[in-house]
């Protein structure tokens, strides 16, 4: 459901090329798994694998050893089950798919049909899943999500207490994991991390069924006491730095190259773009690239974004429009910026985090907003399956 609509766009037609490095994703999975000292490494592939394409990324993660996936929505789970079935690899056909968004009333059969694991977020969801299990006379798998301070999804403390007081409320369920989620994991010194850790330890003393699972990408870097039995990173797999203000240990996954459509000479007193927000201050050259806010190149990058031609910076000048941006290429040798040449909008010199900072947002939003009009090129991922079980 989240795959790009229509056939792939031929490179010659493309306004921009988005390259996604599957080997880098596999390397990132292994880097995280190797930090875990025995805990299992799941992978979060919600929102079409953070906008990068679950059809290609799930098999690449599976080949790197991943056997447990988390998605947000039931439809994402159904789609992923199909992808894993299509591999024909019996081990991948058996891989677990957990659905973080929980069990919506009336979806029980669909969960069961695709062998999805609902993450049960309330007593009502627990009640409904139990009723379905009872009807089938089969203890189907599920997770319990305890809210330890995120205040978003999960059993509030009072509902956890109720389960402990009345354990029969869990009879007939096959609980694979008890999970919780940290609110401030990307800030290692935030006192909320330890408070949530303690709250989760307390939940685990009282609800000890299945595996314990707390950590997202950032929390893996908070230290081993946050790892428990299983971790569930998302964004770090896709190359983003998991810890604020620290060097990024992850391999870069994404490159976005915008194609120059036109180059023009400009001089004062000309202006560039809608609203005439960029005033030309002297003789110069402007390159127009066929990428705009309709492609997820956010309008807040107007007069703030940065492209690169090789190592030469080329600032975005004027407003980002729907299909086009304009960049100042005055200082670039003319032969490097002819129509058809590429400008890195995301690349080695301007990684996703830098673009996010320029846009006043977070890397997650840049990734998940990447447009459907790009020619998508996947590199790597052809290597043999490791099947090593994912540490
Ligand atoms: C999205 C999500 C994750 C993954 O988080 P990252 O910061 O991308 O690693 C893990 N757990 C839950 C509950 C989530 O919603």
Tab-separated table of C-alpha atoms and ligand atoms in Angstrom:
chain	number	residue	atom	x	y	z
A	1	UNK	CA	0.000	0.000	0.000
A	2	UNK	CA	2.869	2.364	0.639
A	3	UNK	CA	4.828	1.510	-2.500
A	4	UNK	CA	5.255	4.323	-4.998
A	5	UNK	CA	2.365	4.429	-7.452
A	6	UNK	CA	2.952	3.516	-11.069
A	7	UNK	CA	5.984	2.160	-12.876
A	8	UNK	CA	9.490	3.344	-12.004
A	9	UNK	CA	10.509	6.620	-13.602
A	10	UNK	CA	13.312	6.180	-16.167
A	11	UNK	CA	16.441	8.030	-15.137
A	12	UNK	CA	16.466	10.123	-18.317
A	13	UNK	CA	13.018	11.469	-17.445
A	14	UNK	CA	13.825	12.159	-13.832
A	15	UNK	CA	14.017	15.539	-12.201
A	16	UNK	CA	15.995	13.875	-9.465
A	17	UNK	CA	17.519	10.546	-8.527
A	18	UNK	CA	17.132	9.082	-5.055
A	19	UNK	CA	19.736	6.412	-4.358
A	20	UNK	CA	19.191	4.032	-1.440
A	21	UNK	CA	22.118	1.884	-0.354
A	22	UNK	CA	20.848	-1.505	0.843
A	23	UNK	CA	24.341	-2.602	1.877
A	24	UNK	CA	24.559	0.417	4.163
A	25	UNK	CA	21.244	-0.591	5.765
A	26	UNK	CA	22.527	-4.149	6.252
A	27	UNK	CA	25.778	-2.794	7.735
A	28	UNK	CA	23.784	-0.562	10.089
A	29	UNK	CA	21.701	-3.536	11.204
A	30	UNK	CA	24.865	-5.505	11.969
A	31	UNK	CA	26.489	-2.556	13.741
A	32	UNK	CA	23.496	-2.309	16.075
A	33	UNK	CA	23.152	-6.076	16.529
A	34	UNK	CA	26.847	-6.328	17.417
A	35	UNK	CA	26.391	-3.888	20.313
A	36	UNK	CA	23.771	-6.033	21.997
A	37	UNK	CA	25.673	-8.813	23.703
A	38	UNK	CA	22.978	-11.400	23.107
A	39	UNK	CA	19.805	-9.348	22.929
A	40	UNK	CA	17.834	-9.736	19.716
A	41	UNK	CA	17.733	-6.939	17.145
A	42	UNK	CA	14.336	-6.343	15.552
A	43	UNK	CA	13.779	-3.669	12.874
A	44	UNK	CA	11.129	-0.970	12.663
A	45	UNK	CA	9.960	-0.645	9.057
A	46	UNK	CA	6.802	1.451	9.518
A	47	UNK	CA	5.845	4.170	7.031
A	48	UNK	CA	7.303	2.263	4.081
A	49	UNK	CA	10.587	1.773	5.911
A	50	UNK	CA	10.783	5.463	6.827
A	51	UNK	CA	9.968	6.443	3.269
A	52	UNK	CA	12.745	4.410	1.681
A	53	UNK	CA	10.756	1.445	0.319
A	54	UNK	CA	9.840	-1.584	2.402
A	55	UNK	CA	9.689	-3.879	-0.659
A	56	UNK	CA	13.444	-3.691	-1.044
A	57	UNK	CA	14.456	-2.937	2.519
A	58	UNK	CA	12.664	-5.734	4.386
A	59	UNK	CA	14.380	-8.470	2.328
A	60	UNK	CA	17.737	-6.705	2.774
A	61	UNK	CA	17.252	-6.588	6.548
A	62	UNK	CA	16.142	-10.214	6.547
A	63	UNK	CA	19.289	-11.149	4.622
A	64	UNK	CA	21.298	-9.347	7.303
A	65	UNK	CA	19.711	-11.618	9.904
A	66	UNK	CA	16.593	-9.750	11.038
A	67	UNK	CA	13.690	-12.048	11.982
A	68	UNK	CA	11.399	-9.640	13.867
A	69	UNK	CA	9.803	-6.584	12.270
A	70	UNK	CA	7.682	-3.799	13.715
A	71	UNK	CA	5.211	-1.741	11.668
A	72	UNK	CA	2.681	0.882	12.754
A	73	UNK	CA	-0.475	-0.114	10.881
A	74	UNK	CA	-2.218	-3.370	10.098
A	75	UNK	CA	-2.098	-2.623	6.350
A	76	UNK	CA	1.672	-2.235	6.577
A	77	UNK	CA	1.800	-5.616	8.293
A	78	UNK	CA	-0.316	-7.312	5.632
A	79	UNK	CA	1.919	-5.852	2.930
A	80	UNK	CA	5.091	-6.953	4.732
A	81	UNK	CA	3.746	-10.491	5.195
A	82	UNK	CA	3.276	-10.664	1.427
A	83	UNK	CA	6.836	-9.421	0.829
A	84	UNK	CA	8.270	-12.028	3.194
A	85	UNK	CA	6.110	-14.817	1.742
A	86	UNK	CA	7.259	-13.858	-1.752
A	87	UNK	CA	10.885	-14.527	-0.794
A	88	UNK	CA	9.935	-18.216	-0.586
A	89	UNK	CA	12.551	-18.614	2.168
A	90	UNK	CA	10.882	-20.713	4.904
A	91	UNK	CA	12.765	-18.881	7.629
A	92	UNK	CA	11.568	-15.500	6.385
A	93	UNK	CA	8.034	-16.755	5.860
A	94	UNK	CA	8.118	-17.475	9.621
A	95	UNK	CA	9.478	-14.028	10.574
A	96	UNK	CA	7.466	-12.111	13.166
A	97	UNK	CA	5.594	-8.919	12.285
A	98	UNK	CA	4.437	-6.835	15.248
A	99	UNK	CA	1.919	-4.014	14.752
A	100	UNK	CA	2.580	-1.094	17.115
A	101	UNK	CA	-0.707	0.668	16.436
A	102	UNK	CA	-2.578	-2.065	18.257
A	103	UNK	CA	-5.782	-3.934	17.656
A	104	UNK	CA	-8.678	-2.005	16.199
A	105	UNK	CA	-12.067	-3.560	16.799
A	106	UNK	CA	-13.051	-5.868	13.970
A	107	UNK	CA	-9.517	-6.466	12.688
A	108	UNK	CA	-8.854	-9.700	14.629
A	109	UNK	CA	-9.324	-11.982	11.642
A	110	UNK	CA	-7.081	-9.892	9.436
A	111	UNK	CA	-4.326	-10.023	12.068
A	112	UNK	CA	-4.664	-13.772	12.261
A	113	UNK	CA	-4.829	-14.305	8.496
A	114	UNK	CA	-1.471	-12.560	7.970
A	115	UNK	CA	-0.007	-13.934	11.217
A	116	UNK	CA	0.496	-10.438	12.618
A	117	UNK	CA	1.256	-9.819	16.272
A	118	UNK	CA	-0.877	-7.020	17.693
A	119	UNK	CA	0.793	-4.810	20.287
A	120	UNK	CA	-2.073	-4.576	22.775
A	121	UNK	CA	-2.308	-1.072	24.184
A	122	UNK	CA	-5.296	-1.238	26.540
A	123	UNK	CA	-7.444	-3.581	28.624
A	124	UNK	CA	-10.092	-3.343	25.911
A	125	UNK	CA	-7.672	-4.535	23.231
A	126	UNK	CA	-6.568	-7.371	25.521
A	127	UNK	CA	-10.190	-8.303	26.081
A	128	UNK	CA	-10.945	-8.371	22.337
A	129	UNK	CA	-7.873	-10.431	21.422
A	130	UNK	CA	-8.640	-12.911	24.195
A	131	UNK	CA	-12.198	-13.264	22.992
A	132	UNK	CA	-10.928	-14.022	19.505
A	133	UNK	CA	-8.382	-16.553	20.834
A	134	UNK	CA	-11.093	-18.225	22.880
A	135	UNK	CA	-13.329	-18.507	19.853
A	136	UNK	CA	-10.515	-20.196	17.897
A	137	UNK	CA	-9.425	-22.167	20.977
A	138	UNK	CA	-5.906	-21.118	20.149
A	139	UNK	CA	-3.532	-18.856	22.126
A	140	UNK	CA	-2.485	-16.431	19.399
A	141	UNK	CA	0.635	-14.300	19.803
A	142	UNK	CA	0.496	-10.706	21.015
A	143	UNK	CA	2.574	-8.112	22.866
A	144	UNK	CA	1.609	-5.962	25.830
A	145	UNK	CA	2.599	-2.295	25.699
A	146	UNK	CA	2.958	-0.588	29.069
A	147	UNK	CA	3.106	3.213	29.078
A	148	UNK	CA	5.983	4.212	31.363
A	149	UNK	CA	5.858	7.927	30.617
A	150	UNK	CA	5.383	8.540	26.913
A	151	UNK	CA	1.707	9.368	27.382
A	152	UNK	CA	0.750	8.273	23.886
A	153	UNK	CA	-0.058	4.576	23.475
A	154	UNK	CA	0.052	1.683	25.900
A	155	UNK	CA	-1.510	0.512	29.137
A	156	UNK	CA	-1.509	3.333	31.675
A	157	UNK	CA	-0.089	2.409	35.098
A	158	UNK	CA	-3.576	1.790	36.508
A	159	UNK	CA	-4.348	-0.764	33.795
A	160	UNK	CA	-1.042	-2.562	34.437
A	161	UNK	CA	-2.066	-2.750	38.118
A	162	UNK	CA	-5.389	-4.277	37.119
A	163	UNK	CA	-3.680	-6.978	35.063
A	164	UNK	CA	-1.464	-7.825	38.015
A	165	UNK	CA	-4.415	-7.949	40.408
A	166	UNK	CA	-6.457	-10.077	38.017
A	167	UNK	CA	-3.983	-12.227	36.076
A	168	UNK	CA	-6.837	-14.247	34.578
A	169	UNK	CA	-7.340	-11.278	32.232
A	170	UNK	CA	-4.323	-12.677	30.343
A	171	UNK	CA	-5.439	-16.310	30.264
A	172	UNK	CA	-5.386	-17.858	26.826
A	173	UNK	CA	-2.938	-15.354	25.313
A	174	UNK	CA	0.517	-16.137	23.959
A	175	UNK	CA	2.464	-13.061	25.075
A	176	UNK	CA	5.624	-12.732	22.986
A	177	UNK	CA	6.848	-9.465	24.497
A	178	UNK	CA	6.144	-6.754	27.015
A	179	UNK	CA	7.232	-3.436	25.547
A	180	UNK	CA	7.466	0.231	26.461
A	181	UNK	CA	8.830	3.323	24.708
A	182	UNK	CA	11.125	6.132	25.876
A	183	UNK	CA	10.250	9.780	25.368
A	184	UNK	CA	13.748	11.315	25.544
A	185	UNK	CA	16.165	8.576	24.495
A	186	UNK	CA	18.039	10.831	22.058
A	187	UNK	CA	19.102	13.014	25.019
A	188	UNK	CA	21.356	10.710	27.052
A	189	UNK	CA	21.420	13.018	30.082
A	190	UNK	CA	17.688	13.509	30.306
A	191	UNK	CA	16.503	12.326	33.746
A	192	UNK	CA	13.333	10.914	32.215
A	193	UNK	CA	15.323	8.021	30.696
A	194	UNK	CA	16.230	6.557	34.062
A	195	UNK	CA	12.753	7.158	35.452
A	196	UNK	CA	11.203	5.264	32.553
A	197	UNK	CA	13.804	2.498	32.885
A	198	UNK	CA	12.874	2.060	36.541
A	199	UNK	CA	9.179	2.096	35.733
A	200	UNK	CA	9.744	-0.557	33.064
A	201	UNK	CA	11.790	-2.734	35.438
A	202	UNK	CA	8.900	-2.521	37.864
A	203	UNK	CA	6.414	-3.511	35.154
A	204	UNK	CA	8.645	-6.459	34.254
A	205	UNK	CA	8.759	-7.693	37.841
A	206	UNK	CA	4.994	-7.907	37.731
A	207	UNK	CA	4.415	-8.868	34.065
A	208	UNK	CA	7.259	-11.206	33.206
A	209	UNK	CA	5.755	-13.082	30.264
A	210	UNK	CA	7.667	-13.155	26.967
A	211	UNK	CA	10.582	-10.936	26.026
A	212	UNK	CA	11.197	-7.461	27.432
A	213	UNK	CA	11.658	-4.787	24.756
A	214	UNK	CA	12.260	-1.102	25.466
A	215	UNK	CA	14.900	0.431	23.207
A	216	UNK	CA	14.485	2.334	19.953
A	217	UNK	CA	17.619	3.415	18.034
A	218	UNK	CA	18.735	6.063	20.507
A	219	UNK	CA	18.070	3.936	23.571
A	220	UNK	CA	20.483	1.260	22.307
A	221	UNK	CA	23.194	3.876	22.894
A	222	UNK	CA	22.059	4.602	26.465
A	223	UNK	CA	23.792	1.429	27.592
A	224	UNK	CA	23.219	-2.287	28.095
A	225	UNK	CA	20.669	-1.923	30.900
A	226	UNK	CA	18.297	-0.536	28.271
A	227	UNK	CA	18.664	-3.508	25.913
A	228	UNK	CA	16.687	-6.224	27.762
A	229	UNK	CA	15.809	-9.213	25.505
A	230	UNK	CA	15.116	-7.359	22.273
A	231	UNK	CA	15.605	-3.880	20.815
A	232	UNK	CA	13.616	-2.250	17.995
A	233	UNK	CA	15.596	0.413	16.139
A	234	UNK	CA	14.215	2.286	13.170
A	235	UNK	CA	15.930	5.489	12.176
A	236	UNK	CA	19.522	4.375	12.822
A	237	UNK	CA	19.085	1.575	10.288
A	238	UNK	CA	18.411	4.254	7.717
A	239	UNK	CA	21.618	6.093	8.559
A	240	UNK	CA	20.581	8.822	10.956
A	241	UNK	CA	22.695	9.579	14.005
A	242	UNK	CA	20.953	8.166	17.064
A	243	UNK	CA	22.403	10.546	19.667
A	244	UNK	CA	22.088	14.336	19.640
A	245	UNK	CA	25.356	16.182	19.316
A	246	UNK	CA	27.519	13.075	18.982
A	247	UNK	CA	29.346	11.790	15.893
A	248	UNK	CA	27.119	9.562	13.784
A	249	UNK	CA	28.384	5.958	13.727
A	250	UNK	CA	25.844	4.827	11.116
A	251	UNK	CA	26.591	4.409	7.394
A	252	UNK	CA	24.818	6.907	5.147
A	253	UNK	CA	21.974	5.290	3.233
A	254	UNK	CA	20.375	8.045	1.188
A	255	UNK	CA	21.588	10.287	-1.605
A	256	UNK	CA	19.314	12.718	-3.424
A	257	UNK	CA	20.611	14.279	-6.621
A	258	UNK	CA	18.582	16.994	-8.287
A	259	UNK	CA	19.062	17.541	-11.986
A	260	UNK	CA	19.791	21.015	-13.315
A	261	UNK	CA	17.002	22.012	-15.709
A	262	UNK	CA	18.336	25.437	-16.647
A	263	UNK	CA	21.171	27.825	-15.803
A	264	UNK	CA	20.773	31.582	-16.201
A	265	UNK	CA	22.930	34.648	-15.793
A	266	UNK	CA	21.535	37.200	-13.401
A	267	UNK	CA	22.524	40.657	-12.215
A	268	UNK	CA	21.254	43.330	-9.908
A	269	UNK	CA	18.464	44.472	-9.516
A	270	UNK	CA	16.897	41.120	-10.440
A	271	UNK	CA	15.091	38.926	-7.926
A	272	UNK	CA	14.648	35.146	-7.909
A	273	UNK	CA	11.466	33.192	-7.309
A	274	UNK	CA	8.027	33.717	-5.765
A	275	UNK	CA	7.680	36.661	-3.460
A	276	UNK	CA	10.912	38.141	-4.835
A	277	UNK	CA	12.594	37.128	-1.588
A	278	UNK	CA	16.080	36.815	-3.065
A	279	UNK	CA	17.661	39.984	-4.377
A	280	UNK	CA	20.596	39.425	-6.745
A	281	UNK	CA	23.534	41.494	-5.519
A	282	UNK	CA	25.823	41.350	-8.509
A	283	UNK	CA	26.578	39.413	-11.658
A	284	UNK	CA	26.040	35.732	-11.040
A	285	UNK	CA	24.438	32.489	-12.148
A	286	UNK	CA	21.375	30.629	-10.925
A	287	UNK	CA	20.715	26.925	-11.531
A	288	UNK	CA	17.123	25.738	-11.487
A	289	UNK	CA	16.571	22.147	-10.309
A	290	UNK	CA	13.400	20.119	-10.783
A	291	UNK	CA	12.712	19.348	-7.122
A	292	UNK	CA	10.198	21.184	-4.969
A	293	UNK	CA	8.016	20.953	-1.919
A	294	UNK	CA	5.770	18.468	-3.716
A	295	UNK	CA	8.798	16.154	-3.547
A	296	UNK	CA	9.292	16.643	0.189
A	297	UNK	CA	11.926	19.329	-0.275
A	298	UNK	CA	10.369	21.478	2.406
A	299	UNK	CA	9.378	25.072	1.723
A	300	UNK	CA	11.116	26.043	4.954
A	301	UNK	CA	14.385	25.428	3.043
A	302	UNK	CA	13.681	28.620	1.066
A	303	UNK	CA	16.827	30.785	1.234
A	304	UNK	CA	18.275	28.282	3.769
A	305	UNK	CA	18.893	24.923	2.077
A	306	UNK	CA	22.262	23.811	0.746
A	307	UNK	CA	23.187	21.768	-2.270
A	308	UNK	CA	26.629	20.563	-3.277
A	309	UNK	CA	28.288	20.083	-6.623
A	310	UNK	CA	31.100	17.764	-5.591
A	311	UNK	CA	32.554	19.591	-2.597
A	312	UNK	CA	31.395	23.033	-3.725
A	313	UNK	CA	28.466	24.387	-1.696
A	314	UNK	CA	25.610	25.888	-3.694
A	315	UNK	CA	23.025	27.621	-1.492
A	316	UNK	CA	19.306	27.537	-2.211
A	317	UNK	CA	18.244	31.094	-3.024
A	318	UNK	CA	14.667	32.291	-3.277
A	319	UNK	CA	11.607	30.323	-2.323
A	320	UNK	CA	11.171	26.598	-2.781
A	321	UNK	CA	8.245	26.192	-5.161
A	322	UNK	CA	6.133	23.122	-5.861
A	323	UNK	CA	8.353	21.600	-8.551
A	324	UNK	CA	11.495	23.729	-8.584
A	325	UNK	CA	14.271	25.205	-6.528
A	326	UNK	CA	16.920	27.743	-7.479
A	327	UNK	CA	20.533	27.576	-6.326
A	328	UNK	CA	23.351	30.095	-6.573
A	329	UNK	CA	26.115	28.543	-8.692
A	330	UNK	CA	28.062	31.754	-9.288
A	331	UNK	CA	31.241	30.397	-7.706
A	332	UNK	CA	31.162	27.035	-9.510
A	333	UNK	CA	33.189	26.332	-12.668
A	334	UNK	CA	30.691	26.654	-15.534
A	335	UNK	CA	31.413	23.219	-16.996
A	336	UNK	CA	30.231	21.601	-13.720
A	337	UNK	CA	26.802	23.158	-13.789
A	338	UNK	CA	25.320	22.603	-17.210
A	339	UNK	CA	21.729	21.477	-17.693
A	340	UNK	CA	21.506	17.744	-16.964
A	341	UNK	CA	24.247	17.849	-14.320
A	342	UNK	CA	23.352	16.823	-10.781
A	343	UNK	CA	23.399	18.737	-7.531
A	344	UNK	CA	23.493	16.775	-4.264
A	345	UNK	CA	20.511	17.834	-2.191
A	346	UNK	CA	21.228	15.024	0.265
A	347	UNK	CA	24.728	13.579	0.071
A	348	UNK	CA	28.090	13.201	1.727
A	349	UNK	CA	28.385	16.937	2.449
A	350	UNK	CA	24.766	17.489	3.409
A	351	UNK	CA	23.407	14.428	5.183
A	352	UNK	CA	19.759	14.131	6.172
A	353	UNK	CA	20.438	15.702	9.588
A	354	UNK	CA	21.911	18.815	7.999
A	355	UNK	CA	18.929	19.196	5.675
A	356	UNK	CA	16.614	18.715	8.650
A	357	UNK	CA	18.448	21.358	10.643
A	358	UNK	CA	18.320	23.810	7.734
A	359	UNK	CA	14.584	23.107	7.420
A	360	UNK	CA	13.908	23.450	11.144
A	361	UNK	CA	12.768	19.871	11.592
A	362	UNK	CA	14.102	16.372	12.368
A	363	UNK	CA	15.643	13.832	10.014
A	364	UNK	CA	12.676	11.481	10.467
A	365	UNK	CA	10.421	14.016	8.770
A	366	UNK	CA	12.814	14.539	5.864
A	367	UNK	CA	13.108	10.773	5.259
A	368	UNK	CA	9.414	9.971	5.497
A	369	UNK	CA	8.571	12.932	3.273
A	370	UNK	CA	10.858	11.893	0.405
A	371	UNK	CA	8.860	12.263	-2.770
A	372	UNK	CA	7.277	9.761	-5.083
A	373	UNK	CA	8.459	11.526	-8.235
A	374	UNK	CA	12.108	10.660	-7.790
A	375	UNK	CA	13.715	7.918	-9.818
A	376	UNK	CA	14.597	5.475	-7.077
A	377	UNK	CA	17.799	3.526	-7.488
A	378	UNK	CA	18.646	0.746	-5.051
A	379	UNK	CA	22.285	-0.267	-4.830
A	380	UNK	CA	23.769	-3.290	-3.049
A	381	UNK	CA	21.649	-5.934	-1.387
A	382	UNK	CA	22.608	-8.637	-3.865
A	383	UNK	CA	24.919	-10.486	-1.452
A	384	UNK	CA	24.021	-13.938	-0.150
A	385	UNK	CA	21.725	-14.359	2.832
A	386	UNK	CA	23.561	-14.704	6.096
A	387	UNK	CA	20.667	-16.416	7.848
A	388	UNK	CA	22.699	-16.027	10.998
A	389	UNK	CA	19.699	-15.328	13.193
A	390	UNK	CA	20.411	-11.701	13.917
A	391	UNK	CA	22.518	-11.856	17.063
B	1	LIG	C1	8.939	4.401	15.602
B	1	LIG	C2	9.100	3.618	16.841
B	1	LIG	C3	10.323	2.988	17.127
B	1	LIG	C4	11.583	3.214	16.311
B	1	LIG	O1	12.143	4.424	16.749
B	1	LIG	P1	13.504	5.030	16.131
B	1	LIG	O2	13.705	6.268	16.918
B	1	LIG	O3	13.228	5.304	14.694
B	1	LIG	O4	14.567	4.020	16.332
B	1	LIG	C5	10.375	2.134	18.233
B	1	LIG	N1	9.295	1.967	19.037
B	1	LIG	C6	8.116	2.592	18.813
B	1	LIG	C7	6.978	2.368	19.738
B	1	LIG	C8	7.985	3.449	17.721
B	1	LIG	O5	6.828	4.085	17.523
